[in-house]
XYZ file of C-alpha atoms in Angstrom:
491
model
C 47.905 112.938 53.221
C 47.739 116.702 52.062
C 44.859 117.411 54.648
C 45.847 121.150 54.119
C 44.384 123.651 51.757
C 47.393 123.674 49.828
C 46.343 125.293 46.351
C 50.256 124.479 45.093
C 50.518 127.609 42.804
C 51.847 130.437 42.098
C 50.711 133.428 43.880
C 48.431 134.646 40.873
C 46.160 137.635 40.772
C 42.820 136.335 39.290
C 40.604 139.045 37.581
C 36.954 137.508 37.659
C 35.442 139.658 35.089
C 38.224 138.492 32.646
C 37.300 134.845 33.285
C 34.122 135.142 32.891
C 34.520 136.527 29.074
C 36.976 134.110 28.817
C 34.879 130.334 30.127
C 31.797 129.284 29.193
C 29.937 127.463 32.154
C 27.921 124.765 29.724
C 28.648 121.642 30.374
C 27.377 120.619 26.270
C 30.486 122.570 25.454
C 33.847 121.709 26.272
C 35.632 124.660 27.176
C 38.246 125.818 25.084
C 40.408 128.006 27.943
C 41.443 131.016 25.999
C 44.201 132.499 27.995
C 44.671 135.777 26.868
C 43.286 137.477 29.851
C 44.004 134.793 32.434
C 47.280 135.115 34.622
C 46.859 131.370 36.051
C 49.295 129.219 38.395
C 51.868 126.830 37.672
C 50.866 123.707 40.195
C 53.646 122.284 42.363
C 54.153 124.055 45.638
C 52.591 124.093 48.156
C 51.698 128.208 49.130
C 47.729 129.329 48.966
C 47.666 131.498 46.494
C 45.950 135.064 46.709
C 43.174 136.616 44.717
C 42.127 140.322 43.900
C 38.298 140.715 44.331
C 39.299 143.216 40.973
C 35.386 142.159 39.782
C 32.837 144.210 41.558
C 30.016 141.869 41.150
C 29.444 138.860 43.520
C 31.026 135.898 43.217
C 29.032 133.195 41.046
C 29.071 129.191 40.022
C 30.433 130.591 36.318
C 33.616 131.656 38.396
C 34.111 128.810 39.711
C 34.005 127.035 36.606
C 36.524 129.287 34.831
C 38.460 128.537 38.011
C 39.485 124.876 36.860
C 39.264 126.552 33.282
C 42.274 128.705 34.153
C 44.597 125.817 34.766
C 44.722 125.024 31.417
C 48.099 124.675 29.519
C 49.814 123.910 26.261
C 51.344 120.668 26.321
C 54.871 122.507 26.221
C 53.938 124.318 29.576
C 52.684 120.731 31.117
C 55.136 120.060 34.393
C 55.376 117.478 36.889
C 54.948 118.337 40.720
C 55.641 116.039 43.738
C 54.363 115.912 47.016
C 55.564 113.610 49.843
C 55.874 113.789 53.674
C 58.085 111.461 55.747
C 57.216 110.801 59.769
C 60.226 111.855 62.318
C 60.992 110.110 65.416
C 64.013 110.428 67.954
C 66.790 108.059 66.966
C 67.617 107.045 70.412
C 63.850 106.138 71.963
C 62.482 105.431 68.272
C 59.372 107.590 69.903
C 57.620 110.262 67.469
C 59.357 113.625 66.924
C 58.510 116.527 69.622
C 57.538 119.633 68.457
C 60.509 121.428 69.712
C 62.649 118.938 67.317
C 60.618 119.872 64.657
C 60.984 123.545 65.153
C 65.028 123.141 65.459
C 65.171 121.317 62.264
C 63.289 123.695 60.459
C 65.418 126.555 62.074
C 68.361 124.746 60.922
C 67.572 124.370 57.439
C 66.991 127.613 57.349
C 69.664 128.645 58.677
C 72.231 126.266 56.793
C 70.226 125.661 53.285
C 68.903 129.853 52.852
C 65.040 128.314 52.981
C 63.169 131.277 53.805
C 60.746 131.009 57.351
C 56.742 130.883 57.280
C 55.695 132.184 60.645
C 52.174 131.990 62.390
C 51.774 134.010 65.226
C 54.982 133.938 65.823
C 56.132 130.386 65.860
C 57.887 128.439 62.386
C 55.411 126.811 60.550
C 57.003 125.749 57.331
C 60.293 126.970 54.896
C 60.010 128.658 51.638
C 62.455 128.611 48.556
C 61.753 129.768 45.033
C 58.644 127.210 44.581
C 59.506 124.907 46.812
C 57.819 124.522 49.861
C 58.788 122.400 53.363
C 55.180 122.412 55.489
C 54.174 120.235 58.695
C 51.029 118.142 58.412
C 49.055 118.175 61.865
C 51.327 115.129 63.333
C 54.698 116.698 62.720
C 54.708 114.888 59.332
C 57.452 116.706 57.335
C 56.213 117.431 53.661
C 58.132 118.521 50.664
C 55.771 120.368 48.010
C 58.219 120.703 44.853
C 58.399 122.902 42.403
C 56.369 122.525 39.001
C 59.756 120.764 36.886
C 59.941 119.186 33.184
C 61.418 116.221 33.912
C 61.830 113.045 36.066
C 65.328 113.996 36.084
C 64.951 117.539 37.559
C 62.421 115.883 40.369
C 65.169 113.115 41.073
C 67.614 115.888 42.046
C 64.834 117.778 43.601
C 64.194 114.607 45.942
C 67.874 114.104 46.765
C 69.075 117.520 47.414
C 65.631 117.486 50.287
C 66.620 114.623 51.766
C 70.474 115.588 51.593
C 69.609 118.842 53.766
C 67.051 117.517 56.080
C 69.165 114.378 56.889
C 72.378 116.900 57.466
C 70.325 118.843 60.135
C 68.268 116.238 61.242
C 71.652 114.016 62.633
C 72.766 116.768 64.459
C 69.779 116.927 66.373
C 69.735 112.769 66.943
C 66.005 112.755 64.775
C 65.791 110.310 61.711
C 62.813 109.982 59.067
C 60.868 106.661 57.864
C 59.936 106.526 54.365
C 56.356 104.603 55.404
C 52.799 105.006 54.734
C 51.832 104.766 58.699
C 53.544 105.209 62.406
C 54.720 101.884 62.825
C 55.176 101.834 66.637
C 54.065 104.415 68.922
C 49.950 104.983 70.057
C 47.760 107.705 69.081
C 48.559 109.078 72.317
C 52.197 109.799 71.841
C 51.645 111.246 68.489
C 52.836 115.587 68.595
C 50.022 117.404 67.585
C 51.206 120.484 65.241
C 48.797 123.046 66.567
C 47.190 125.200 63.867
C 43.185 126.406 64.102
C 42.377 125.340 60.828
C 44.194 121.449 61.526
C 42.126 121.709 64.801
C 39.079 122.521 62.501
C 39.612 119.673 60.177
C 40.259 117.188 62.763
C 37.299 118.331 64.945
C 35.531 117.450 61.521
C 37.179 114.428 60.660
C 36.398 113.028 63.919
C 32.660 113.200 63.541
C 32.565 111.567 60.339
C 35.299 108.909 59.726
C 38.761 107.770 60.755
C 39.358 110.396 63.426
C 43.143 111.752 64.540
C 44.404 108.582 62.765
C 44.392 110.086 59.336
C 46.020 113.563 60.322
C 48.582 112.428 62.690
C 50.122 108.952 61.745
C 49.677 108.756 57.676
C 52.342 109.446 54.915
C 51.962 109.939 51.162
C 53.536 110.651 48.359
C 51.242 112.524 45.256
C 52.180 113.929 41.918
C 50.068 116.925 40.104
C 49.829 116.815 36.434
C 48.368 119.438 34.097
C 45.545 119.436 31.421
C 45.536 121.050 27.813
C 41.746 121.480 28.063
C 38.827 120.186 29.704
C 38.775 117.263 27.726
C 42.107 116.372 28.066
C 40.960 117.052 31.824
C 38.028 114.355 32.018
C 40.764 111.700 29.586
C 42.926 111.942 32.281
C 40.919 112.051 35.659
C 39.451 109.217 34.192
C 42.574 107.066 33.331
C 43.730 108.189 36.857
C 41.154 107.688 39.199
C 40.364 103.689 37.560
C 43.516 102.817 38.034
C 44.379 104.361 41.418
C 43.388 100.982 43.177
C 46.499 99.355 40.882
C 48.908 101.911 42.728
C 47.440 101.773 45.928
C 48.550 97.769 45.646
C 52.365 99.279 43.871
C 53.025 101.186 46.857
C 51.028 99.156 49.765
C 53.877 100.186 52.586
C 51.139 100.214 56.003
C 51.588 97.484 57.501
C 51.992 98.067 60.921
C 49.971 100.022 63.655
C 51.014 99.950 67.153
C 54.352 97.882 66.714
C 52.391 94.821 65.735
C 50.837 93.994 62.004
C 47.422 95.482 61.692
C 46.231 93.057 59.046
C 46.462 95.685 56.039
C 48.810 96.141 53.483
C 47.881 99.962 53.624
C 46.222 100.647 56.712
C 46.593 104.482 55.147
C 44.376 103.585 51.975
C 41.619 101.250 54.167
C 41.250 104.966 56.594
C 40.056 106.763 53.535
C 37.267 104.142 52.808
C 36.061 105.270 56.394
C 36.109 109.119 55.812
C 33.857 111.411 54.751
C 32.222 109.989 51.674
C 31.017 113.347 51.036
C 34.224 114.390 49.932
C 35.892 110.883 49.451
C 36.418 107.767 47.559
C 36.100 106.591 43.680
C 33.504 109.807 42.423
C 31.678 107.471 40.116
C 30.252 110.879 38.101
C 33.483 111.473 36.417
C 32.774 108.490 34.444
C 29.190 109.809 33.305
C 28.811 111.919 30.002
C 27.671 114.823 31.834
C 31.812 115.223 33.443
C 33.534 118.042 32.999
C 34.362 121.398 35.132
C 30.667 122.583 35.651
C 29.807 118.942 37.014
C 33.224 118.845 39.409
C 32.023 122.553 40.810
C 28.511 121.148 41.400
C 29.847 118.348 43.136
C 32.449 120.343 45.089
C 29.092 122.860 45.972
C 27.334 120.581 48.042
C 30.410 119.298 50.269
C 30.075 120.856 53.562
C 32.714 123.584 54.023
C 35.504 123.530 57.036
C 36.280 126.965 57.742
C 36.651 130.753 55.956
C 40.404 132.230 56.434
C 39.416 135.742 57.565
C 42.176 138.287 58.682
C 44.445 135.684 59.882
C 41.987 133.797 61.547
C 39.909 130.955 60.677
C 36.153 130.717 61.297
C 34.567 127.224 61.459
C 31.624 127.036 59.041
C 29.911 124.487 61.344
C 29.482 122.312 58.319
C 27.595 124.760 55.921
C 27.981 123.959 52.136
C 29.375 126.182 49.259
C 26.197 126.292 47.754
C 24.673 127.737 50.361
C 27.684 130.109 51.231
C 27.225 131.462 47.824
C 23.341 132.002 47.744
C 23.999 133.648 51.324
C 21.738 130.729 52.916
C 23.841 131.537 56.029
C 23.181 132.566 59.721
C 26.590 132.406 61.750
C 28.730 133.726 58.771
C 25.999 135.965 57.074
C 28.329 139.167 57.419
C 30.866 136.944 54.924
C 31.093 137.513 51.372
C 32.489 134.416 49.412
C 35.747 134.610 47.583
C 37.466 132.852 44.849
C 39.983 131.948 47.543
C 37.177 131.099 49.711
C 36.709 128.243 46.996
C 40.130 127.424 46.479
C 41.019 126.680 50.447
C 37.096 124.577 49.925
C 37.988 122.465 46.982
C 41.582 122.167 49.285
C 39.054 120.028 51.698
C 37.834 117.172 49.430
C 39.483 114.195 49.443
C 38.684 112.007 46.757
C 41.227 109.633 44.676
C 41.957 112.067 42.465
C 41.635 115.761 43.004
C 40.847 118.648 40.609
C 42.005 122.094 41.411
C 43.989 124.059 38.342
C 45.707 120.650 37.680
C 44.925 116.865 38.275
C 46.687 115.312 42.292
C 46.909 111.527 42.217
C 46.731 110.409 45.823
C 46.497 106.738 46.298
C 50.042 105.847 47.275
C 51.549 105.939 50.554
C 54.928 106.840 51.374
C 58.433 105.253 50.644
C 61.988 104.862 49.912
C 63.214 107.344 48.037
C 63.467 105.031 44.751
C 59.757 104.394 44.913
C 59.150 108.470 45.269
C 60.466 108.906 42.035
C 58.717 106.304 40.568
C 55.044 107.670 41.177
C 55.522 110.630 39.588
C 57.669 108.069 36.603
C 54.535 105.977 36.726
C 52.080 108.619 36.054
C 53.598 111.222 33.680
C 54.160 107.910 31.137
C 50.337 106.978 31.204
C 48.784 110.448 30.923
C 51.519 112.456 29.102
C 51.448 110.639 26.735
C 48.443 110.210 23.962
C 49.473 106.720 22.937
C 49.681 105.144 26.340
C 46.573 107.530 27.535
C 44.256 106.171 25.138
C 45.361 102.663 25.586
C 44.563 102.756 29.325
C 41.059 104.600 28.164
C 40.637 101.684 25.854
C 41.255 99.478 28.845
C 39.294 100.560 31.294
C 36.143 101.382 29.391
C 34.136 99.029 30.821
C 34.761 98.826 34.178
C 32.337 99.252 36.164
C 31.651 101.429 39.360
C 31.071 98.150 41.511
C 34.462 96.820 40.178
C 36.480 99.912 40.570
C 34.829 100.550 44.161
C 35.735 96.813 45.093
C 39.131 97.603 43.667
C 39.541 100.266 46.575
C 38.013 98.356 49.158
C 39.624 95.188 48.814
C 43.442 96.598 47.806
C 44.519 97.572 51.018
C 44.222 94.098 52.038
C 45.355 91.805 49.468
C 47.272 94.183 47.114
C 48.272 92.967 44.287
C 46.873 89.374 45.048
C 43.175 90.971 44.800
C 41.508 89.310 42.239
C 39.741 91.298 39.090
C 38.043 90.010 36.086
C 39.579 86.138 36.941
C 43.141 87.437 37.445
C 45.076 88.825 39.886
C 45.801 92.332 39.935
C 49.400 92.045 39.365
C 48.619 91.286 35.877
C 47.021 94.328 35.539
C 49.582 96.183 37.104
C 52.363 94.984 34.603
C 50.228 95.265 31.721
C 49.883 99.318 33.074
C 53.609 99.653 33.643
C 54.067 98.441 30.191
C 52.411 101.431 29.079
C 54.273 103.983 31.217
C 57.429 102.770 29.809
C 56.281 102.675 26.479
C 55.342 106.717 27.138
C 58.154 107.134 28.904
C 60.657 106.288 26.168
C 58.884 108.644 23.937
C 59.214 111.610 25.398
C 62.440 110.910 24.902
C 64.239 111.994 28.103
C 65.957 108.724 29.272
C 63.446 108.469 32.179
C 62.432 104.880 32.125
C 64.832 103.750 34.835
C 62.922 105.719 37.608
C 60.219 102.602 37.001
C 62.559 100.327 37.889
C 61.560 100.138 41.840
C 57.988 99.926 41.135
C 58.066 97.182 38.097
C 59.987 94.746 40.494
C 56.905 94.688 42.589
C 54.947 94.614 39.654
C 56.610 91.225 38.520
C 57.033 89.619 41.893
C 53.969 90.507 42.991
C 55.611 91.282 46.239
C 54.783 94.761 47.603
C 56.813 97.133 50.285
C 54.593 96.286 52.982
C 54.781 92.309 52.115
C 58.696 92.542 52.326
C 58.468 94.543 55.348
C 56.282 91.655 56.962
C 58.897 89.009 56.054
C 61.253 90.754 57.256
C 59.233 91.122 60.688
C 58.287 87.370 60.907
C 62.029 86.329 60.087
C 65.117 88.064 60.673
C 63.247 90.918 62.997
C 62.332 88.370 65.303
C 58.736 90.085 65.287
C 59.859 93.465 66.472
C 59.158 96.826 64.324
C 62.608 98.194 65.616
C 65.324 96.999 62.632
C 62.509 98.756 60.755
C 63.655 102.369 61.868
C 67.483 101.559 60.715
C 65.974 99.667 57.337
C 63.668 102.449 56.513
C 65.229 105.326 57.231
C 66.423 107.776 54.754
């Protein structure tokens, strides 16, 4: 689910007088991100960058504009990073991993793989190596951020060698991993609680205005970043994304369970979002409105309340105060605080829409599963939007949908996946006329990658999704117990 403030770069230093000779902040312009005096970050891991207040002047909206500007790249530099977290549980008791299991296995891949350690006050948070990055989400959640890679081949072998090392330590220590969207069996109240001030921060936050601990402690994902060439390329592709997130929400529907019974979703993880914060969730209807582009994303992102300022270590709760008002200094508990550039990066880290901007584009409607469908996201997306052919197609496609339809798209996929009906069809119809396209850009980039879609167009022609199998499987030869699903879905 990516909860954390992950700005999955590089660890750049950012000169804010150079970007601001370098961005214009109209939004009747598109920006043309010169780089010449820009030293910007790769996306793909999963490390929070840090910044050099170099400028002497304060911090202002045109900064956060050139921001976004600064993640632009020529199509040659354009890379492909995956995100995706798998839930642990005890092989023997099929109950959720402890914390001190946690901490062993991340010891031992240390120890065995040479992952370097990320310590917080004392205790292993998370594993470091090159720009690859292994980080706990709040319920002991075990992420992967990869690195930034050129190919679906590279992240294939960046998938396999993971699970290769995690599953070598993991069996000596009797702890397997599901590749799932959602904690199939065990109660909120068993859940291990990975505690960190700013996931206690966030969850105090989610609690009081949507899904609660549910979100943070039983949910899986898997995301892709992609970069932009400019900020029109930018609004192409958030566009072409975020219309046709619903469509892999339904591809990779693989929720169905919540308390070792079904819960009546096909992703239980998707319906939670509907019920969080729509102040920094959902669809984001504006980024189909002329007026889209960086400047309109920062306003947006200026008026979400903020979670909490990272401060020598520490992390100060901002009690719900917005950017906006942060950076007018319209603040009475944190007046003393001077806002940052990576004050905004660990902010824009907090919203939670469909798709997310930071210095490249995170699609995060699919939840978590077998290893074949993890390559396939990232297969599925780099063929629609890395490509101009199959790009403008999908633009072509979706221009008139409207925000009612996509909205009901989101709403309704969780529960009838690809069986929800649009425009007099069924989705699934959609969905193979989209994979259509991904192959078709797929094949010419000319890399032999189209097999990686070969997982996700099966349930694209049956119809049948992950979680739909699963429940077969549960009403038939499971004899309506979530148990065979630890041996069949473990990596």
């Amino acid at each position: 689910m990516a909860l954390v403030f992950s700005s999955c770069g590089l660890g750049a230093v950012m000169n804010l007088s150079a970007l601001k000779t370098n961005v214009s902040s109209s939004h009747k312009k598109f920006l043309t991100c010169k780089r010449s005096k820009i030293v910007a970050s790769n996306q793909g891991t999963n490390t929070t960058a840090s910044y050099s207040a170099l400028a002497t002047e304060p911090l202002t909206k045109e900064d956060l504009i050139a921001y976004f500007s600064s993640g632009c790249k020529t199509k040659e530099m354009w890379r492909i990073g995956t995100e995706h977290e798998k839930i642990g549980f005890d092989v023997k008791t099929l109950r959720p991993i402890t914390y001190e299991q946690i901490t062993a296995l991340l010891n031992g891949i240390s120890e065995r793989f040479d992952w370097d350690k990320v310590m917080e006050t004392g205790t292993i948070i998370g594993l470091k190596q090159g720009m690859q990055n292994i980080s706990l989400e709040r319920g002991c959640q075990l992420e992967l951020s990869g690195a930034p890679l050129e190919t679906l081949h590279q992240t294939y072998d960046e998938l396999h060698s993971h699970l290769y090392q995690v599953k070598t330590v993991a069996e000596d220590l009797g702890i397997g991993f599901l590749g799932i969207g959602y904690e199939p069996k065990s109660s909120l109240e068993d859940a291990t609680i990975v505690r960190k001030r700013r996931y206690d921060i966030i969850q105090g936050y989610l609690d009081r205005t949507g899904s609660g601990p549910d979100l943070g402690l039983r949910t899986c994902t898997v995301q892709v970043n992609l970069d932009y060439s400019s900020e029109t390329d930018m609004i192409r592709k958030f566009r072409a994304s975020l219309a046709l997130q619903p469509i892999v929400t339904a591809l990779f529907a693989n929720s169905p369970f919540s308390n070792g019974k079904p819960n009546g979703f096909l992703s239980i993880r998707s319906h939670l979002w509907i019920d969080t914060d729509k102040n920094r969730t959902g669809m984001i209807p504006f980024v189909f409105y002329d007026s889209f582009g960086f400047e309109r994303y920062v306003e947006y992102a200026l008026d979400v309340p903020m979670c909490f300022l990272h401060r020598n270590k520490s992390y100060l709760n901002c009690r719900g105060m917005t950017f906006r008002d942060f950076l007018s200094g319209k603040t009475s508990h944190l007046s003393h605080e001077q806002p940052t550039i990576n004050d905004w990066e660990n902010h824009i880290g907090t919203i939670w829409p469909e798709v997310r901007l930071k210095r490249y584009l995170e699609m995060r409607g699919a939840g978590g599963g077998s290893r074949e469908m993890l390559c396939a996201l990232p297969a599925f997306w780099v063929g629609l939007l890395y490509d101009d052919e199959s790009l403008r197609t999908v633009l072509d496609m979706i221009a008139d949908w409207t925000t009612e339809e996509r909205e009901m798209l989101r709403t309704q996929v969780p529960v009838t996946g690809l069986k929800t009906m649009f425009r007099d069809v069924t989705l699934k119809h959609v969905a193979e006329d989209v994979l259509k396209l991904a192959k078709d850009g797929l094949e010419r980039r000319n890399y032999k990658e189209t097999g990686f879609l070969d997982a996700v167009t099966e349930v694209a022609i049956t119809g049948v999704t992950p979680a739909e199998k699963l429940l077969k499987l549960y009403n038939g030869d499971w004899g309506q117990s979530v148990d065979p699903l630890f041996h069949e879905m473990q990596y």
